Amino acid sequence: MRRLATLILSLWGIALSHAALEVPKALPATDITENSFTANWQSVSQASAYNLNVFAYKMEDCGTETIKVTESFEGLVPRSSGSKRNKYIDSNLSVFPENWKIDVNTGSIRQLYTTNVAGDTTSVYSGKIALAFDATGDSIVTPVLPAPASKFSFWIKNANATGTVAVYGFDGFQWHSLGEASTISYRSGGIADFSANIPVGCIQFKMIYTDENPDLNSPTAIDEISYTYGGIVKTRDYLVENKRITETSAPVTGLKDNTDYFYTVKSTNGSETSLESNMIDVFGYAGSLSKPVLKEFTDIKGGQYTANWNTVIGSNGYVVYNVYTHIAQRDETKTILHENFDAFTGGTIDLPAEDDGTTNYDEYTTVPDWSVNFGCWTEGMLSGINIQTPVISTTNTNGCTVNVRVYGAKGDKIDFNNFYTQGTPEKVTKFLTQEGYNNLTIDFKHSSEQMYIELYFRQLDPIKEIYLDEFTMTQTLSKGDRFSYNYDYTLVEGRRTNSYTFTDLPKAWGDQFAFRMSAYAVVGDDLYQSQWTELTEVPIPSNIDNTRRENQEIKVISYPGNTIIRLLVPQEIIISDLQGRIVAQVQGVEGDNSISLKQGIYLLRCGNYCQKFICR
């Protein structure tokens, strides 16, 4: 009620004065646990004490109907003499939005974006008009709202990516920064949403433009400013409210589980009280991140598992790798890497879609860590100066075979470079023998513990691309050989997130998975990351019906027509059908023992161990 009364007085125009007592600076929390911490702040020489507020956020009905306001500036009219580069607002003909403060005048050569002037093809978000920011200090201030706001956003575009729009919210006492929208992220236009950062009791917004190197031919377009007030709004749920403290730190206990807490302080001296300090996120990044602690895997079944961990204080989320390993159960020729690039869409052979710099396209490839310099693509094909495969770990050093399908011109050249952790890299050069699609086979004589293939394109015509349409790497493995690579890579967002489920995993004979992760935090433009957890094998079981699971020395892996009995120590293996007839009896060796069986249900006996299983 006190907060609501303060807002009403502010809306009526009654001045609320604050003494010029210095505002203390709140410092990061220390001694943080799941249910306690120590709040800290700098001293203020004039202060006799401090008021501490500790709170979480909750959503609550403010008692006013929900209203959404969207301003598209369609009442503004450009001067008829305005060219594409020089469009001023016609003050006589324009209808300005009521109670808005719009300043696009100082230093301006362009106040409006329009689409109704001949020859002007500049797009805006809605209608035919948008405001143009082209000089530092250009600003927009909304009217004072009749109730607290819950949402705020606007459309922004600058094709040449210069300039920054800073956003602020006023809570009846002071302005709070909601963050900035850098136009580098809005080359083609997009909605900048600051709803998550709105302060409690926010009743007004302002936007201020900064551009140290403006491009006068490319101002920043601002359109579709939207805010919602009333209804369900963010409020503070106080754990500690205006607690008087004479020191510059205080212990805080009684935190609720899975709740994010914040704190602020004010200086006091007699009847004088300062404005509120900066806000400290108790569980925000505070200088370091501890390594996540893994918990037991759950939901384990063929082709799926859930990884679990303890949350890390200060993190914004987690970087997760799922590492695939295949162990040859017999001599075999095995595909160890395949990619068809089918997820790349858009563009044409003569005019491909493109990207600048070195880019990982993890969202578009079957497995992560493909890398391209100055990548470009058309439907299902990828190109660039060079393309690099993910790193493959292999115990087989006898080489591998690479088959590629490429599109290019007759006489174009591709250098295939096989890089190793040990030994001299191996290079094979191939020429395209026909226009269009070519199938090439490259036999490398060596492989290494860590290896990757780089394709370097050398076109006869530098403005025409060579496209990689399909890539397949195979290796001849002896029983016991293995290879591995990063099968899945994902960013798991959310400081409270503590699990992730991998699905649709390979289930071939000899396939295994292992898991590793680290915590990360983003502070401003800086990224911080914890140490990685140890690579931990995931105990994915076979497709079997276990009647006894406590014996960890024996594992049954069932495949159509074959069953693997994995032993940690040599012992006799006896397999019988449900009628008690022995169908297989062998002296098992340490490791994997392969036994051919028809489809059915069987009993396995190894010493005192007995287990029922299904051969599918």
Coordinates of C-alpha atoms in Angstrom, one line a residue:
M1 CA 0.0 0.0 0.0
R2 CA 2.8 2.4 0.8
R3 CA 4.2 1.8 -2.7
L4 CA 0.8 2.3 -4.4
A5 CA 0.3 5.6 -2.4
T6 CA 3.7 6.8 -3.5
L7 CA 2.9 6.1 -7.2
I8 CA -0.5 7.9 -6.9
L9 CA 1.2 11.0 -5.4
S10 CA 3.8 10.9 -8.2
L11 CA 1.0 10.7 -10.8
W12 CA -0.8 13.6 -9.3
G13 CA 2.4 15.7 -9.7
I14 CA 3.2 16.0 -6.0
A15 CA 6.9 16.3 -5.6
L16 CA 8.6 13.6 -3.4
S17 CA 11.8 15.1 -2.1
H18 CA 14.9 13.1 -1.1
A19 CA 17.7 14.5 0.9
A20 CA 21.0 14.7 -0.9
L21 CA 22.4 11.8 1.2
E22 CA 24.9 9.8 -0.8
V23 CA 23.6 6.6 -2.3
P24 CA 25.7 3.6 -1.1
K25 CA 27.1 1.1 -3.6
A26 CA 25.9 -2.4 -3.1
L27 CA 28.7 -5.1 -3.4
P28 CA 28.4 -8.7 -4.5
A29 CA 27.1 -11.2 -2.0
T30 CA 29.5 -13.5 -0.2
D31 CA 29.2 -16.8 1.7
I32 CA 26.4 -17.9 -0.7
T33 CA 24.6 -21.2 0.0
E34 CA 21.2 -22.4 -1.3
N35 CA 19.5 -20.9 1.7
S36 CA 21.7 -18.1 3.0
F37 CA 24.2 -15.4 2.0
T38 CA 26.0 -12.2 3.3
A39 CA 24.9 -8.9 1.8
N40 CA 27.7 -6.3 1.4
W41 CA 28.0 -2.6 0.5
Q42 CA 30.4 0.4 0.7
S43 CA 30.2 2.8 3.5
V44 CA 28.8 6.4 3.2
S45 CA 30.6 9.0 5.4
Q46 CA 27.4 10.9 6.2
A47 CA 25.3 7.8 7.0
S48 CA 24.5 6.7 10.6
A49 CA 22.9 3.5 9.4
Y50 CA 21.6 1.6 6.3
N51 CA 18.3 0.2 5.3
L52 CA 18.6 -3.3 3.7
N53 CA 16.0 -4.8 1.4
V54 CA 16.1 -8.4 0.3
F55 CA 13.5 -9.7 -2.1
A56 CA 12.4 -12.0 -4.8
Y57 CA 10.1 -11.2 -7.6
K58 CA 6.5 -12.4 -8.0
M59 CA 3.7 -11.6 -10.4
E60 CA 0.6 -10.0 -8.9
D61 CA -2.6 -8.3 -10.0
C62 CA -2.2 -4.5 -9.5
G63 CA -6.0 -3.9 -9.6
T64 CA -6.1 -2.1 -12.9
E65 CA -7.3 -3.4 -16.3
T66 CA -4.6 -4.6 -18.6
I67 CA -4.0 -2.1 -21.4
K68 CA -1.6 -2.5 -24.4
V69 CA -0.5 0.6 -26.2
T70 CA 1.3 0.5 -29.6
E71 CA 2.6 3.7 -31.2
S72 CA 3.6 3.4 -35.0
F73 CA 3.9 7.2 -35.6
E74 CA 1.4 7.0 -38.5
G75 CA 0.2 10.5 -37.7
L76 CA 3.6 12.0 -38.6
V77 CA 3.8 13.5 -42.1
P78 CA 7.0 14.3 -44.0
R79 CA 7.5 17.6 -45.8
S80 CA 6.6 17.2 -49.4
S81 CA 10.1 18.4 -50.5
G82 CA 11.8 15.8 -48.5
S83 CA 14.1 13.5 -50.5
K84 CA 15.0 9.9 -49.6
R85 CA 18.0 11.2 -47.7
N86 CA 16.4 14.3 -46.2
K87 CA 12.9 13.7 -44.7
Y88 CA 11.8 16.2 -42.0
I89 CA 8.6 16.1 -40.0
D90 CA 6.0 18.6 -41.3
S91 CA 5.0 20.2 -37.9
N92 CA 1.8 21.8 -39.4
L93 CA 0.4 18.6 -41.0
S94 CA 1.6 16.0 -38.4
V95 CA -0.4 14.7 -35.5
F96 CA 2.0 13.9 -32.7
P97 CA 1.2 11.1 -30.3
E98 CA -0.3 12.7 -27.2
N99 CA 2.0 13.3 -24.2
W100 CA 5.0 11.7 -25.9
K101 CA 8.3 13.6 -26.0
I102 CA 10.1 13.1 -29.4
D103 CA 13.5 14.6 -30.1
V104 CA 14.9 13.8 -33.5
N105 CA 16.0 17.3 -34.3
T106 CA 19.5 18.0 -33.0
G107 CA 22.1 17.4 -35.7
S108 CA 19.5 15.6 -37.8
I109 CA 19.4 15.4 -41.5
R110 CA 16.7 12.7 -41.5
Q111 CA 13.8 12.5 -39.0
L112 CA 11.7 10.0 -40.7
Y113 CA 11.8 6.7 -42.6
T114 CA 9.0 6.5 -45.1
T115 CA 7.8 4.1 -47.8
N116 CA 5.4 6.6 -49.6
V117 CA 8.1 8.7 -51.4
A118 CA 9.0 7.6 -55.0
G119 CA 12.2 5.7 -55.1
D120 CA 12.3 5.0 -51.4
T121 CA 12.4 1.2 -50.8
T122 CA 13.3 1.4 -47.1
S123 CA 11.1 -0.9 -45.1
V124 CA 9.5 -0.1 -41.8
Y125 CA 7.7 -2.4 -39.4
S126 CA 4.2 -1.2 -39.9
G127 CA 2.3 1.2 -42.0
K128 CA 4.4 3.7 -44.0
I129 CA 6.4 5.6 -41.4
A130 CA 9.0 5.2 -38.7
L131 CA 11.2 7.6 -36.7
A132 CA 14.8 8.0 -37.6
F133 CA 17.6 8.3 -35.1
D134 CA 20.8 9.7 -36.7
A135 CA 22.5 11.7 -34.1
T136 CA 23.7 11.1 -30.5
G137 CA 21.0 12.5 -28.2
D138 CA 18.0 11.6 -30.3
S139 CA 15.4 10.4 -27.8
I140 CA 11.8 9.3 -27.2
V141 CA 10.0 9.5 -23.8
T142 CA 6.6 7.8 -23.3
P143 CA 3.8 9.4 -21.4
V144 CA 3.5 8.6 -17.7
L145 CA 1.4 5.5 -17.4
P146 CA -1.7 5.2 -15.1
A147 CA -0.5 1.8 -13.7
P148 CA 2.8 -0.2 -13.5
A149 CA 4.1 -1.6 -16.8
S150 CA 4.7 -5.3 -17.4
K151 CA 6.0 -5.2 -21.1
F152 CA 8.1 -2.9 -23.3
S153 CA 9.5 -3.4 -26.8
F154 CA 10.1 -1.6 -30.1
W155 CA 11.2 -2.4 -33.6
I156 CA 14.7 -1.3 -34.7
K157 CA 16.7 -1.5 -37.9
N158 CA 20.0 -0.2 -39.2
A159 CA 21.5 -2.0 -42.2
N160 CA 25.0 -0.6 -41.6
A161 CA 24.9 -1.6 -38.0
T162 CA 26.0 1.6 -36.2
G163 CA 24.6 3.1 -33.0
T164 CA 23.0 2.0 -29.7
V165 CA 19.6 2.6 -28.2
A166 CA 19.7 2.8 -24.4
V167 CA 16.4 2.1 -22.6
Y168 CA 15.4 3.3 -19.1
G169 CA 12.4 2.9 -16.9
F170 CA 11.1 5.3 -14.2
D171 CA 9.5 3.9 -11.0
G172 CA 8.3 7.1 -9.5
F173 CA 11.6 7.8 -7.7
Q174 CA 14.4 7.2 -10.1
W175 CA 15.3 6.0 -13.6
H176 CA 16.7 2.5 -14.0
S177 CA 18.6 1.1 -16.9
L178 CA 16.9 -1.7 -18.8
G179 CA 19.8 -2.3 -21.1
E180 CA 20.8 -1.4 -24.6
A181 CA 19.9 -2.5 -28.2
S182 CA 22.9 -2.4 -30.4
T183 CA 22.0 -2.0 -34.1
I184 CA 24.6 -4.6 -35.1
S185 CA 22.0 -7.2 -34.1
Y186 CA 19.3 -5.6 -36.2
R187 CA 20.6 -5.3 -39.7
S188 CA 17.4 -6.6 -41.2
G189 CA 15.1 -5.2 -38.5
G190 CA 13.7 -6.9 -35.5
I191 CA 11.9 -6.5 -32.1
A192 CA 14.0 -5.4 -29.2
D193 CA 12.2 -6.6 -26.0
F194 CA 13.1 -5.3 -22.6
S195 CA 10.1 -6.7 -20.7
A196 CA 12.3 -9.0 -18.5
N197 CA 14.3 -6.0 -17.1
I198 CA 11.4 -3.6 -16.2
P199 CA 11.8 -2.4 -12.6
V200 CA 9.0 -2.8 -10.1
G201 CA 6.5 0.0 -10.3
C202 CA 7.8 1.3 -13.7
I203 CA 5.4 4.0 -15.0
Q204 CA 7.4 5.6 -17.8
F205 CA 10.1 4.7 -20.4
K206 CA 12.7 6.6 -22.4
M207 CA 15.0 5.7 -25.2
I208 CA 18.3 7.6 -25.9
Y209 CA 20.4 7.1 -29.1
T210 CA 24.2 7.1 -29.2
D211 CA 26.3 6.8 -32.3
E212 CA 30.0 7.8 -32.3
N213 CA 30.4 7.2 -36.1
P214 CA 27.0 7.8 -37.7
D215 CA 26.3 6.9 -41.4
L216 CA 24.2 9.8 -42.6
N217 CA 22.9 7.6 -45.4
S218 CA 21.7 4.9 -43.0
P219 CA 20.0 6.2 -39.8
T220 CA 18.4 3.9 -37.3
A221 CA 14.7 3.3 -37.8
I222 CA 12.5 3.1 -34.7
D223 CA 8.9 1.8 -35.1
E224 CA 6.1 0.0 -33.3
I225 CA 6.9 1.1 -29.7
S226 CA 4.7 -1.1 -27.5
Y227 CA 4.1 -1.2 -23.8
T228 CA 1.5 -3.0 -21.6
Y229 CA 0.4 -1.7 -18.2
G230 CA -2.0 -2.9 -15.5
G231 CA -3.2 -6.4 -14.9
I232 CA -0.6 -8.9 -13.7
V233 CA 2.7 -7.0 -13.0
K234 CA 6.0 -7.8 -11.4
T235 CA 6.2 -6.9 -7.6
R236 CA 8.7 -7.5 -4.9
D237 CA 8.2 -10.3 -2.4
Y238 CA 10.3 -9.1 0.5
L239 CA 12.3 -11.4 2.7
V240 CA 13.9 -8.4 4.5
E241 CA 12.3 -4.9 4.2
N242 CA 14.1 -1.7 5.4
K243 CA 16.0 -3.5 8.0
R244 CA 18.2 -1.0 9.9
I245 CA 21.9 -2.1 10.0
T246 CA 24.8 0.0 11.3
E247 CA 27.5 -2.2 9.7
T248 CA 28.4 -2.5 6.0
S249 CA 27.4 -6.2 5.7
A250 CA 24.7 -8.4 7.1
P251 CA 23.9 -12.1 7.1
V252 CA 20.6 -13.2 5.4
T253 CA 19.0 -16.5 6.1
G254 CA 15.7 -18.3 5.3
L255 CA 15.9 -18.3 1.5
K256 CA 13.3 -20.4 -0.2
D257 CA 14.4 -23.2 -2.5
N258 CA 14.8 -22.5 -6.2
T259 CA 14.2 -18.8 -5.7
D260 CA 16.4 -16.0 -7.1
Y261 CA 17.0 -13.2 -4.6
F262 CA 18.2 -9.6 -4.9
Y263 CA 19.1 -6.9 -2.5
T264 CA 19.5 -3.1 -2.3
V265 CA 20.5 -0.7 0.4
K266 CA 19.8 3.0 1.3
S267 CA 21.8 5.4 3.5
T268 CA 20.0 6.9 6.5
N269 CA 20.9 9.7 8.9
G270 CA 18.1 10.7 11.2
S271 CA 15.1 11.5 9.1
E272 CA 17.1 11.6 5.9
T273 CA 17.1 8.6 3.5
S274 CA 19.0 8.3 0.2
L275 CA 17.7 6.8 -3.0
E276 CA 18.0 3.1 -3.5
S277 CA 21.4 1.6 -4.4
N278 CA 22.2 -0.5 -7.4
M279 CA 20.6 -4.0 -7.2
I280 CA 22.7 -7.1 -6.5
D281 CA 21.7 -10.4 -7.9
V282 CA 22.6 -12.8 -5.1
F283 CA 23.0 -15.8 -7.4
G284 CA 24.6 -13.7 -10.2
Y285 CA 28.1 -14.1 -11.4
A286 CA 30.6 -12.9 -8.7
G287 CA 34.0 -13.5 -10.2
S288 CA 34.3 -17.2 -10.7
L289 CA 32.2 -20.3 -11.5
S290 CA 32.7 -23.7 -9.8
K291 CA 32.8 -26.8 -11.9
P292 CA 29.4 -28.6 -12.0
V293 CA 29.0 -31.7 -9.9
L294 CA 27.4 -34.5 -11.8
K295 CA 24.6 -36.6 -10.3
E296 CA 23.4 -40.1 -11.4
F297 CA 22.0 -40.4 -15.0
T298 CA 18.3 -41.2 -15.2
D299 CA 15.7 -42.2 -17.8
I300 CA 18.3 -44.5 -19.3
K301 CA 17.1 -46.7 -22.1
G302 CA 18.2 -47.6 -25.6
G303 CA 18.8 -44.4 -27.5
Q304 CA 18.1 -42.0 -24.6
Y305 CA 19.4 -40.8 -21.3
T306 CA 19.0 -37.8 -19.0
A307 CA 22.1 -36.1 -17.5
N308 CA 21.7 -34.5 -14.1
W309 CA 23.9 -32.1 -12.1
N310 CA 23.9 -29.7 -9.2
T311 CA 23.3 -26.1 -10.2
V312 CA 26.2 -23.7 -10.1
I313 CA 25.8 -20.4 -8.3
G314 CA 26.5 -17.5 -10.6
S315 CA 25.9 -19.3 -13.9
N316 CA 23.5 -18.3 -16.6
G317 CA 23.4 -21.9 -18.1
Y318 CA 25.6 -24.8 -19.1
V319 CA 27.6 -26.0 -22.1
V320 CA 27.0 -29.7 -22.7
Y321 CA 28.8 -32.2 -24.8
N322 CA 27.5 -35.8 -25.6
V323 CA 30.5 -37.8 -26.8
Y324 CA 29.9 -40.8 -29.1
T325 CA 32.3 -43.8 -29.1
H326 CA 32.1 -46.9 -31.2
I327 CA 34.1 -50.0 -30.2
A328 CA 34.5 -52.7 -32.9
Q329 CA 33.1 -56.0 -31.7
R330 CA 34.5 -57.7 -34.8
D331 CA 36.6 -56.8 -37.8
E332 CA 34.5 -54.3 -39.8
T333 CA 34.5 -51.4 -42.2
K334 CA 32.7 -48.6 -40.4
T335 CA 31.4 -45.1 -41.3
I336 CA 33.0 -42.9 -38.7
L337 CA 31.7 -39.5 -40.0
H338 CA 28.9 -38.6 -42.4
E339 CA 27.2 -35.3 -43.4
N340 CA 24.8 -34.4 -46.2
F341 CA 24.3 -30.7 -45.4
D342 CA 20.6 -31.0 -46.1
A343 CA 19.7 -28.5 -43.4
F344 CA 21.3 -25.7 -45.4
T345 CA 18.5 -24.0 -47.3
G346 CA 18.2 -20.8 -49.4
G347 CA 20.3 -19.3 -52.1
T348 CA 21.1 -20.6 -55.5
I349 CA 24.3 -22.0 -57.1
D350 CA 25.0 -18.7 -58.8
L351 CA 23.8 -16.5 -55.8
P352 CA 24.3 -18.5 -52.6
A353 CA 23.4 -17.4 -49.1
E354 CA 26.5 -16.4 -47.3
D355 CA 28.2 -15.6 -44.0
D356 CA 31.3 -13.6 -43.1
G357 CA 34.2 -14.9 -41.1
T358 CA 34.8 -18.3 -39.5
T359 CA 31.6 -19.9 -38.5
N360 CA 30.4 -23.1 -36.8
Y361 CA 27.1 -24.3 -38.2
D362 CA 26.1 -26.6 -35.3
E363 CA 22.4 -26.0 -35.9
Y364 CA 22.6 -27.2 -39.5
T365 CA 24.9 -30.2 -39.3
T366 CA 24.3 -33.7 -38.1
V367 CA 27.1 -33.4 -35.5
P368 CA 28.7 -30.2 -34.2
D369 CA 32.1 -28.6 -34.8
W370 CA 32.1 -28.3 -38.6
S371 CA 33.9 -25.0 -39.3
V372 CA 34.0 -22.9 -42.5
N373 CA 35.9 -19.8 -43.5
F374 CA 33.6 -17.3 -45.3
G375 CA 30.9 -19.9 -45.7
C376 CA 28.2 -19.8 -48.3
W377 CA 25.5 -22.3 -49.2
T378 CA 22.7 -23.3 -51.5
E379 CA 20.1 -26.0 -51.1
G380 CA 21.8 -28.9 -49.3
M381 CA 25.4 -27.8 -50.3
L382 CA 28.1 -25.9 -48.4
S383 CA 31.1 -23.9 -49.6
G384 CA 33.7 -21.4 -48.5
I385 CA 37.4 -20.8 -48.7
N386 CA 37.9 -24.0 -46.7
I387 CA 35.7 -26.5 -44.8
Q388 CA 37.0 -28.3 -41.7
T389 CA 35.5 -31.5 -40.2
P390 CA 35.0 -32.1 -36.5
V391 CA 38.0 -33.7 -34.7
I392 CA 37.8 -37.5 -34.7
S393 CA 39.6 -39.6 -32.1
T394 CA 40.7 -43.0 -33.3
T395 CA 42.9 -45.8 -32.1
N396 CA 43.4 -47.1 -35.6
T397 CA 46.5 -45.5 -37.2
N398 CA 46.2 -47.3 -40.6
G399 CA 44.4 -44.4 -42.3
C400 CA 40.9 -43.8 -43.6
T401 CA 38.9 -43.3 -46.8
V402 CA 37.0 -40.1 -47.6
N403 CA 34.3 -40.1 -50.2
V404 CA 32.8 -36.7 -51.2
R405 CA 30.2 -35.5 -53.7
V406 CA 31.0 -32.0 -54.8
Y407 CA 29.6 -29.5 -57.4
G408 CA 31.9 -27.3 -59.4
A409 CA 33.5 -26.7 -62.8
K410 CA 35.8 -29.0 -64.8
G411 CA 39.4 -28.4 -63.8
D412 CA 38.6 -27.0 -60.3
K413 CA 40.9 -28.3 -57.6
I414 CA 40.4 -29.4 -54.0
D415 CA 43.2 -30.0 -51.5
F416 CA 42.4 -32.6 -48.9
N417 CA 44.5 -32.1 -45.8
N418 CA 44.6 -34.7 -43.1
F419 CA 45.9 -33.2 -39.8
Y420 CA 47.1 -35.3 -37.0
T421 CA 48.2 -34.8 -33.4
Q422 CA 51.3 -36.9 -34.3
G423 CA 53.2 -37.1 -37.5
T424 CA 53.3 -34.9 -40.7
P425 CA 49.9 -33.9 -42.1
E426 CA 49.0 -35.8 -45.2
K427 CA 47.8 -33.9 -48.3
V428 CA 46.0 -35.2 -51.4
T429 CA 44.9 -33.0 -54.3
K430 CA 42.0 -33.9 -56.6
F431 CA 40.7 -32.2 -59.8
L432 CA 37.1 -32.1 -60.9
T433 CA 36.8 -34.1 -64.2
Q434 CA 33.4 -32.8 -65.3
E435 CA 31.0 -29.9 -64.9
G436 CA 28.5 -30.1 -62.1
Y437 CA 28.5 -33.0 -59.7
N438 CA 31.7 -35.1 -59.1
N439 CA 32.3 -38.1 -56.8
L440 CA 35.8 -38.2 -55.4
T441 CA 37.5 -40.9 -53.3
I442 CA 40.6 -40.1 -51.2
D443 CA 42.6 -42.8 -49.4
F444 CA 44.7 -41.5 -46.5
K445 CA 47.5 -43.8 -45.4
H446 CA 47.7 -42.6 -41.8
S447 CA 45.4 -41.6 -39.0
S448 CA 46.0 -40.5 -35.4
E449 CA 44.7 -40.2 -31.9
Q450 CA 43.2 -36.8 -32.9
M451 CA 42.6 -36.0 -36.5
Y452 CA 40.5 -33.9 -38.8
I453 CA 40.1 -33.3 -42.5
E454 CA 40.3 -29.9 -44.2
L455 CA 39.0 -29.3 -47.7
Y456 CA 40.6 -26.3 -49.4
F457 CA 38.8 -25.1 -52.5
R458 CA 40.7 -23.7 -55.5
Q459 CA 38.4 -22.6 -58.3
L460 CA 39.4 -21.8 -61.9
D461 CA 36.9 -18.9 -61.8
P462 CA 37.2 -17.2 -58.4
I463 CA 33.6 -15.9 -58.5
K464 CA 32.1 -19.4 -58.9
E465 CA 31.9 -21.7 -55.9
I466 CA 32.8 -25.3 -55.3
Y467 CA 30.1 -26.8 -53.2
L468 CA 30.4 -29.8 -50.8
D469 CA 27.3 -31.9 -51.2
E470 CA 28.1 -34.9 -49.1
F471 CA 31.0 -36.1 -47.0
T472 CA 31.6 -39.7 -45.8
M473 CA 34.7 -41.0 -43.9
T474 CA 35.2 -44.7 -43.3
Q475 CA 37.8 -46.8 -41.6
T476 CA 38.6 -50.5 -41.5
L477 CA 38.6 -51.5 -37.9
S478 CA 39.9 -54.6 -36.2
K479 CA 38.1 -56.0 -33.2
G480 CA 38.7 -53.7 -30.2
D481 CA 39.5 -50.6 -32.3
R482 CA 37.5 -47.5 -31.4
F483 CA 36.7 -44.0 -32.6
S484 CA 34.8 -41.1 -31.0
Y485 CA 33.7 -37.5 -31.6
N486 CA 31.3 -34.9 -30.2
Y487 CA 27.9 -36.2 -31.1
D488 CA 25.8 -33.5 -29.5
Y489 CA 26.6 -30.0 -28.4
T490 CA 24.0 -27.7 -26.7
L491 CA 23.7 -24.6 -24.6
V492 CA 21.3 -25.3 -21.7
E493 CA 20.0 -21.9 -20.6
G494 CA 18.8 -21.1 -17.1
R495 CA 20.7 -20.9 -13.8
R496 CA 18.2 -23.2 -12.2
T497 CA 18.3 -25.8 -14.9
N498 CA 19.9 -29.0 -13.7
S499 CA 19.1 -31.7 -16.3
Y500 CA 19.1 -32.4 -20.0
T501 CA 17.8 -35.3 -22.0
F502 CA 19.4 -36.7 -25.1
T503 CA 17.2 -38.7 -27.4
D504 CA 17.4 -40.6 -30.7
L505 CA 20.9 -41.9 -30.0
P506 CA 22.5 -44.6 -32.1
K507 CA 22.0 -48.1 -30.8
A508 CA 24.4 -50.1 -33.0
W509 CA 26.6 -53.0 -31.7
G510 CA 29.5 -51.4 -29.8
D511 CA 28.1 -47.9 -29.4
Q512 CA 28.7 -46.0 -26.2
F513 CA 28.2 -42.4 -25.0
A514 CA 30.0 -40.2 -22.5
F515 CA 29.1 -36.8 -21.0
R516 CA 30.9 -33.7 -20.0
M517 CA 29.8 -30.1 -19.3
S518 CA 30.8 -26.7 -17.9
A519 CA 28.9 -23.7 -16.4
Y520 CA 28.9 -20.3 -18.1
A521 CA 27.9 -16.8 -17.3
V522 CA 27.5 -13.7 -19.5
V523 CA 28.3 -10.3 -17.9
G524 CA 27.9 -7.5 -20.4
D525 CA 29.8 -8.5 -23.5
D526 CA 32.1 -10.9 -21.6
L527 CA 31.7 -14.7 -21.4
Y528 CA 33.0 -16.6 -18.4
Q529 CA 33.2 -20.4 -18.1
S530 CA 34.0 -23.0 -15.4
Q531 CA 36.3 -25.9 -15.8
W532 CA 34.9 -29.0 -17.6
T533 CA 33.7 -32.0 -15.7
E534 CA 35.6 -35.2 -16.3
L535 CA 34.3 -37.2 -19.3
T536 CA 31.9 -39.7 -17.7
E537 CA 30.6 -42.8 -19.4
V538 CA 26.8 -43.1 -19.6
P539 CA 25.6 -46.6 -18.5
I540 CA 23.1 -47.0 -21.4
P541 CA 21.8 -50.6 -21.2
S542 CA 21.1 -53.0 -24.0
N543 CA 17.6 -53.9 -25.2
I544 CA 17.2 -56.6 -22.6
D545 CA 15.1 -57.7 -19.7
N546 CA 17.3 -58.0 -16.6
T547 CA 16.1 -60.0 -13.7
R548 CA 19.3 -59.3 -11.7
R549 CA 21.2 -56.0 -12.0
E550 CA 23.5 -56.0 -9.0
N551 CA 26.4 -57.8 -10.7
Q552 CA 28.4 -55.1 -12.3
E553 CA 31.0 -57.6 -13.7
I554 CA 28.6 -59.0 -16.3
K555 CA 26.7 -57.1 -19.0
V556 CA 24.4 -58.4 -21.7
I557 CA 24.0 -56.6 -25.0
S558 CA 21.5 -58.0 -27.4
Y559 CA 21.2 -57.4 -31.2
P560 CA 19.2 -59.3 -33.9
G561 CA 20.8 -62.7 -34.1
N562 CA 23.7 -61.9 -31.8
T563 CA 24.3 -61.4 -28.1
I564 CA 27.4 -59.9 -26.5
I565 CA 28.3 -61.1 -23.0
R566 CA 30.7 -58.5 -21.6
L567 CA 32.9 -59.9 -18.7
L568 CA 35.3 -58.1 -16.4
V569 CA 36.9 -61.4 -15.5
P570 CA 37.2 -64.7 -17.5
Q571 CA 34.5 -67.3 -16.6
E572 CA 32.3 -69.9 -18.1
I573 CA 29.2 -68.7 -20.0
I574 CA 26.1 -71.0 -20.0
I575 CA 23.0 -70.0 -22.0
S576 CA 19.8 -72.1 -21.8
D577 CA 16.3 -71.7 -23.1
L578 CA 13.2 -71.5 -20.9
Q579 CA 12.8 -75.3 -21.0
G580 CA 16.3 -75.7 -19.4
R581 CA 18.1 -76.9 -22.5
I582 CA 21.6 -75.6 -22.9
V583 CA 21.9 -73.8 -26.3
A584 CA 25.5 -72.4 -25.8
Q585 CA 28.3 -73.1 -23.4
V586 CA 31.7 -71.5 -23.8
Q587 CA 34.7 -70.4 -21.7
G588 CA 34.2 -66.6 -21.6
V589 CA 37.2 -64.3 -21.9
E590 CA 37.6 -60.8 -20.4
G591 CA 35.8 -58.3 -22.6
D592 CA 33.1 -59.0 -25.2
N593 CA 32.0 -62.5 -26.1
S594 CA 29.8 -62.9 -29.2
I595 CA 27.3 -65.7 -29.3
S596 CA 24.8 -66.3 -32.2
L597 CA 21.3 -67.0 -31.0
K598 CA 17.8 -67.2 -32.5
Q599 CA 15.1 -64.8 -31.5
G600 CA 13.7 -65.7 -28.1
I601 CA 14.1 -65.5 -24.3
Y602 CA 17.1 -67.1 -22.6
L603 CA 18.7 -67.6 -19.2
L604 CA 22.4 -66.7 -18.7
R605 CA 24.5 -68.3 -16.0
C606 CA 28.0 -67.3 -15.1
G607 CA 29.0 -68.9 -11.8
N608 CA 26.4 -67.9 -9.2
Y609 CA 25.0 -65.1 -11.4
C610 CA 21.7 -65.7 -13.3
Q611 CA 19.9 -63.4 -15.7
K612 CA 17.0 -63.6 -18.1
F613 CA 17.4 -61.7 -21.4
I614 CA 15.8 -61.3 -24.8
C615 CA 17.5 -61.8 -28.1
R616 CA 15.4 -59.8 -30.6

